[in-house]
Amino acid sequence: MKIYATRSSRILDAAINIVMILTILTCLVPFIYILALSLSSPRAIVNNEVFLLPKDINVESYKQIFTYPNFFTAYGNTLQYTIFGTAISLFLMVLFAYPLSKSWLIGNRPLMKLVVFSMFFTGGLIPNYLLISYLHLTNTRWAMLIPFAINPFNLILLINFFRSMPVELEDAALIDGLDYFGILTKIILPLSSAGLATVGLYTAVFFWNDWFNGLIYLKSSQFPVMLFLRNIVNGTSMVGDAAGAADKSTIGISIKGAVIIVTTLPIIAIYPFLQKYFVKGVMIGSIKG
Amino acid sequence: MAKDKMISKHKFNKKYFMKYWQLYAMMVLPLLYFIIFKYLPMFGNVLAFRRYRPGMSPFGTEWVGLRYFRLFFKDPAFWNAFKNTLVLSLLNLVINFPIPIIFALLLNEIRNRFFKKAVQTISYMPRFISTVVVIAMCGEILSPSSGIVNIIRMHLGKEPIYFMNLPEWFRMIYILLDTWQFTGWTAIIYLAAISGISPDMYEAATIDGANRFQQIISITIPTIMPTIMVMLILNVGRLLSLGFEKILLMYTPTNSGVSDIIDTLVYRVGLANQNYSYATAIGLFSGIIGIILVTSSNTLSRRITGESIY
């Protein structure tokens, strides 16, 4: 389509570009600022000299968080929860989504209703909490993994994804003597990398970012790193223990910054690679039904 | 092969089951998951009508009827939380519902593909950041002693403000953080709807002499109206369930007057004070209001615009 560059059109373009540049800045500046804080010396932070560039660059706060045994444990816990949580989640969701994608299968409709209803009405905090403790999952790592294995939104996204696969593929495989397990593992899954990547990313991000369930279900040696960060921010957990009392708060600032950067980096790092998948994923998921 | 037509032809009998048993077998584990972790807690809501004593059955010990409902209806803490929830979510709806739509409309007008892509990629990013990180960053930026906002204020000769602690700033910070975190993400859905509009319509409008602004008003917005309505219904349905974790992280004793919402009340009463049945009653009440809001806005929307989510 050809657009004639009239004067009003040019003004519109200029206005849009300004808005968009401001958007980019508001999204990026907080990270740049925190990065600058994490790399600055306590002295520069005390004197309010840090803006968007680090002052007296040093990596002291990074060195320091790596000496905390707690931090390593928490980071390792989060890695565990993310890897196993995503694996369990994908396994269960694929198992459910594949049969549910066959709308001709008897029993499909009531099961779909079951799934959709659980998106709008949930058990609530207390019944869930009591269930987890009744099942003796509290203080075990399973409490982080099992209760959130299936997210109904992601499940429906995956169902829609499987539905978009050509039926002919399956028919041909059935004629060639493959059973449904075989079709799923040998044909559908290898072709579903986009769908699996999308749902996998959402799930991984969920497990990576989760802290509340750690707070109510786990003991401190099992805490995920986000809970570690939250405790630092809350002042529940001590930071900068080697420093004198006066220095503590300012050292704390750059340490907080360093923890923020280190815990967010993995997501920012994988995000651009998976971006092209999940935009498509969201669009498939946004189709109603 | 038109399998959809087979629905009416087939009956569920042994032969049918033997043919498709593998599909049914696949569903066993996930179905168990749904029954245990999604539906059992729903039935656990009977706790709201039964007295719970720790160590007893998870469904409580004896029936007490509406006792807990009567209790919280008389509780000023509940009404305060209820009011805070409504005010915060209505403000959030009024401000953060239109912003992604406007953002998507503007984004769609960018002609440089590379720039458009860059804006999109960067604006989604905050959606992937943990609430803990968002609040921690916000705390640093708004810190009264070292935060960049207050440093700038001091340079301008103004007094620093302890933003995160003051009740009058709480709502604004909450809402702006939502704008920051979710605008780009929510806009994808509208962009998807916009990209489905046929270019012919715009061409016709251009020939008719409509400028770009007029095209937005009379083509783009009407065509994405169904999407807007669906999103509105979903948002209205979630009116009582705010970002609970975010508020929990922003909660300080000083701002509690405005930051205590139904979910934090349930958390405090239930888990901190172990008043399980009482908290379940409050939780159930807000869950039911949520259901009523979804169904009524859905029905209303179907009557008025013909759009509905189910």
CSV table of N, CA, C and O in Angstrom, one decimal, chain A residues 22-31 205-206 209 226 264 267-268 271-272 275 278, chain B residues 103 118-135 137 176-188 246:
chain,number,residue,atom,x,y,z
A,22,LEU,N,10.5,7.0,23.5
A,22,LEU,CA,10.3,7.1,25.0
A,22,LEU,C,10.0,5.7,25.6
A,22,LEU,O,10.5,5.4,26.7
A,23,THR,N,9.2,4.9,24.8
A,23,THR,CA,8.9,3.6,25.3
A,23,THR,C,10.1,2.7,25.5
A,23,THR,O,10.3,2.1,26.5
A,24,ILE,N,10.9,2.7,24.5
A,24,ILE,CA,12.2,2.0,24.5
A,24,ILE,C,13.0,2.4,25.7
A,24,ILE,O,13.5,1.6,26.5
A,25,LEU,N,13.1,3.7,25.9
A,25,LEU,CA,13.9,4.2,27.0
A,25,LEU,C,13.3,3.8,28.4
A,25,LEU,O,14.1,3.3,29.2
A,26,THR,N,12.0,3.9,28.5
A,26,THR,CA,11.4,3.5,29.8
A,26,THR,C,11.6,2.0,30.1
A,26,THR,O,11.7,1.6,31.2
A,27,CYS,N,11.7,1.2,29.0
A,27,CYS,CA,11.9,-0.2,29.3
A,27,CYS,C,13.3,-0.5,29.6
A,27,CYS,O,13.6,-1.4,30.3
A,28,LEU,N,14.2,0.2,29.0
A,28,LEU,CA,15.6,-0.1,29.2
A,28,LEU,C,16.3,0.6,30.3
A,28,LEU,O,17.2,0.0,31.0
A,29,VAL,N,16.0,1.9,30.5
A,29,VAL,CA,16.7,2.7,31.5
A,29,VAL,C,16.8,2.1,32.9
A,29,VAL,O,17.8,2.0,33.5
A,30,PRO,N,15.6,1.5,33.4
A,30,PRO,CA,15.8,0.9,34.8
A,30,PRO,C,16.9,-0.2,34.8
A,30,PRO,O,17.6,-0.2,35.8
A,31,PHE,N,17.0,-1.0,33.8
A,31,PHE,CA,18.0,-2.0,33.8
A,31,PHE,C,19.4,-1.4,33.8
A,31,PHE,O,20.3,-1.9,34.5
A,205,VAL,N,9.8,-19.4,32.5
A,205,VAL,CA,9.8,-18.1,33.1
A,205,VAL,C,9.0,-18.1,34.4
A,205,VAL,O,9.4,-17.6,35.4
A,206,PHE,N,7.9,-18.9,34.3
A,206,PHE,CA,7.1,-19.0,35.6
A,206,PHE,C,7.9,-19.6,36.7
A,206,PHE,O,8.0,-19.1,37.8
A,209,ASN,N,10.7,-17.3,38.0
A,209,ASN,CA,10.3,-16.1,38.7
A,209,ASN,C,9.6,-16.4,40.0
A,209,ASN,O,9.3,-15.5,40.7
A,226,MET,N,14.7,-16.0,43.8
A,226,MET,CA,13.8,-14.9,43.8
A,226,MET,C,13.4,-14.6,45.3
A,226,MET,O,13.3,-13.4,45.7
A,264,THR,N,18.3,-12.0,36.6
A,264,THR,CA,17.5,-11.6,35.4
A,264,THR,C,18.2,-11.9,34.1
A,264,THR,O,17.6,-12.2,33.1
A,267,ILE,N,17.1,-14.9,31.7
A,267,ILE,CA,15.9,-14.7,30.9
A,267,ILE,C,16.2,-13.7,29.8
A,267,ILE,O,15.8,-13.9,28.7
A,268,ILE,N,16.9,-12.6,30.1
A,268,ILE,CA,17.2,-11.6,29.1
A,268,ILE,C,18.1,-12.3,28.0
A,268,ILE,O,17.9,-11.9,26.8
A,271,TYR,N,15.8,-14.8,25.9
A,271,TYR,CA,14.6,-14.2,25.4
A,271,TYR,C,14.6,-13.8,23.9
A,271,TYR,O,13.7,-14.2,23.1
A,272,PRO,N,15.7,-13.2,23.4
A,272,PRO,CA,15.7,-12.8,22.0
A,272,PRO,C,15.6,-14.0,21.0
A,272,PRO,O,15.1,-14.0,19.9
A,275,GLN,N,12.0,-15.3,21.0
A,275,GLN,CA,11.0,-14.3,20.7
A,275,GLN,C,10.2,-14.6,19.5
A,275,GLN,O,9.0,-14.5,19.5
A,278,PHE,N,7.3,-17.1,20.3
A,278,PHE,CA,6.2,-16.8,21.2
A,278,PHE,C,5.2,-15.8,20.7
A,278,PHE,O,4.1,-15.8,21.1
B,103,PHE,N,-1.3,1.8,22.1
B,103,PHE,CA,0.1,1.4,21.8
B,103,PHE,C,0.1,0.5,20.5
B,103,PHE,O,0.9,0.7,19.6
B,118,ALA,N,12.2,-3.6,16.7
B,118,ALA,CA,13.0,-3.3,17.9
B,118,ALA,C,12.1,-2.8,19.0
B,118,ALA,O,12.2,-3.3,20.2
B,119,VAL,N,11.1,-2.0,18.7
B,119,VAL,CA,10.2,-1.5,19.7
B,119,VAL,C,9.4,-2.7,20.3
B,119,VAL,O,9.3,-2.8,21.6
B,120,GLN,N,8.9,-3.5,19.5
B,120,GLN,CA,8.2,-4.7,20.0
B,120,GLN,C,9.0,-5.5,20.9
B,120,GLN,O,8.6,-5.8,22.1
B,121,THR,N,10.2,-5.9,20.4
B,121,THR,CA,11.0,-6.8,21.2
B,121,THR,C,11.3,-6.2,22.6
B,121,THR,O,11.2,-6.9,23.6
B,122,ILE,N,11.6,-4.9,22.6
B,122,ILE,CA,12.0,-4.3,23.9
B,122,ILE,C,10.8,-4.1,24.8
B,122,ILE,O,10.9,-4.3,26.0
B,123,SER,N,9.6,-3.8,24.2
B,123,SER,CA,8.5,-3.5,25.0
B,123,SER,C,7.9,-4.8,25.6
B,123,SER,O,7.2,-4.7,26.6
B,124,TYR,N,8.1,-6.0,25.0
B,124,TYR,CA,7.6,-7.2,25.7
B,124,TYR,C,8.5,-7.6,26.9
B,124,TYR,O,8.0,-8.3,27.8
B,125,MET,N,9.7,-7.2,26.8
B,125,MET,CA,10.7,-7.7,27.8
B,125,MET,C,10.3,-7.7,29.2
B,125,MET,O,10.4,-8.7,30.0
B,126,PRO,N,9.7,-6.5,29.7
B,126,PRO,CA,9.4,-6.5,31.1
B,126,PRO,C,8.4,-7.5,31.6
B,126,PRO,O,8.4,-7.9,32.8
B,127,ARG,N,7.6,-8.1,30.7
B,127,ARG,CA,6.7,-9.1,31.0
B,127,ARG,C,7.4,-10.4,31.6
B,127,ARG,O,6.8,-11.2,32.3
B,128,PHE,N,8.6,-10.6,31.2
B,128,PHE,CA,9.4,-11.8,31.6
B,128,PHE,C,10.1,-11.6,32.9
B,128,PHE,O,10.8,-12.5,33.3
B,129,ILE,N,10.1,-10.4,33.4
B,129,ILE,CA,10.9,-10.2,34.6
B,129,ILE,C,10.1,-10.5,35.8
B,129,ILE,O,8.9,-10.2,35.9
B,130,SER,N,10.7,-11.1,36.8
B,130,SER,CA,10.0,-11.5,38.0
B,130,SER,C,9.4,-10.3,38.8
B,130,SER,O,10.1,-9.2,38.8
B,131,THR,N,8.3,-10.5,39.4
B,131,THR,CA,7.7,-9.4,40.2
B,131,THR,C,8.7,-8.9,41.3
B,131,THR,O,8.7,-7.7,41.6
B,132,VAL,N,9.4,-9.9,41.8
B,132,VAL,CA,10.4,-9.5,42.9
B,132,VAL,C,11.4,-8.6,42.3
B,132,VAL,O,11.7,-7.5,42.9
B,133,VAL,N,11.9,-8.8,41.1
B,133,VAL,CA,12.9,-8.0,40.5
B,133,VAL,C,12.3,-6.6,40.2
B,133,VAL,O,12.9,-5.6,40.4
B,134,VAL,N,11.0,-6.6,39.7
B,134,VAL,CA,10.4,-5.4,39.3
B,134,VAL,C,10.3,-4.5,40.6
B,134,VAL,O,10.6,-3.3,40.5
B,135,ILE,N,9.8,-5.0,41.6
B,135,ILE,CA,9.6,-4.3,42.9
B,135,ILE,C,11.0,-3.8,43.4
B,135,ILE,O,11.2,-2.7,43.9
B,137,MET,N,13.7,-3.3,41.7
B,137,MET,CA,14.3,-2.2,40.9
B,137,MET,C,13.6,-0.9,41.2
B,137,MET,O,14.2,0.1,41.3
B,176,LEU,N,1.3,2.3,37.4
B,176,LEU,CA,2.4,2.5,36.5
B,176,LEU,C,3.3,1.3,36.3
B,176,LEU,O,3.8,1.1,35.1
B,177,LEU,N,3.5,0.5,37.3
B,177,LEU,CA,4.3,-0.7,37.1
B,177,LEU,C,3.6,-1.7,36.2
B,177,LEU,O,4.2,-2.3,35.4
B,178,ASP,N,2.3,-1.7,36.4
B,178,ASP,CA,1.5,-2.6,35.5
B,178,ASP,C,1.6,-2.1,34.0
B,178,ASP,O,1.8,-2.9,33.1
B,179,THR,N,1.5,-0.8,33.8
B,179,THR,CA,1.7,-0.2,32.5
B,179,THR,C,3.0,-0.6,31.9
B,179,THR,O,3.2,-1.1,30.8
B,180,TRP,N,4.1,-0.4,32.8
B,180,TRP,CA,5.4,-0.7,32.3
B,180,TRP,C,5.6,-2.2,32.0
B,180,TRP,O,6.2,-2.5,30.9
B,181,GLN,N,5.0,-3.1,32.8
B,181,GLN,CA,5.3,-4.5,32.6
B,181,GLN,C,4.5,-5.1,31.5
B,181,GLN,O,4.9,-6.0,30.8
B,182,PHE,N,3.2,-4.7,31.3
B,182,PHE,CA,2.3,-5.4,30.4
B,182,PHE,C,1.9,-4.8,29.2
B,182,PHE,O,1.2,-5.4,28.4
B,183,THR,N,2.2,-3.5,29.0
B,183,THR,CA,1.7,-2.8,27.8
B,183,THR,C,2.1,-3.5,26.5
B,183,THR,O,1.3,-3.9,25.7
B,184,GLY,N,3.4,-3.7,26.3
B,184,GLY,CA,3.9,-4.3,25.1
B,184,GLY,C,3.3,-5.7,24.9
B,184,GLY,O,2.9,-6.0,23.8
B,185,TRP,N,3.2,-6.4,26.0
B,185,TRP,CA,2.7,-7.8,25.9
B,185,TRP,C,1.3,-7.9,25.4
B,185,TRP,O,0.9,-8.6,24.5
B,186,THR,N,0.4,-7.1,26.1
B,186,THR,CA,-1.0,-7.1,25.8
B,186,THR,C,-1.2,-6.6,24.4
B,186,THR,O,-2.1,-7.1,23.7
B,187,ALA,N,-0.4,-5.7,24.0
B,187,ALA,CA,-0.5,-5.1,22.6
B,187,ALA,C,-0.4,-6.1,21.5
B,187,ALA,O,-0.9,-6.0,20.4
B,188,ILE,N,0.4,-7.2,21.8
B,188,ILE,CA,0.5,-8.3,20.8
B,188,ILE,C,-0.8,-8.8,20.3
B,188,ILE,O,-1.0,-9.0,19.1
B,246,LYS,N,2.5,-8.9,43.7
B,246,LYS,CA,3.1,-7.6,43.6
B,246,LYS,C,2.7,-6.7,44.8
B,246,LYS,O,3.5,-6.1,45.3
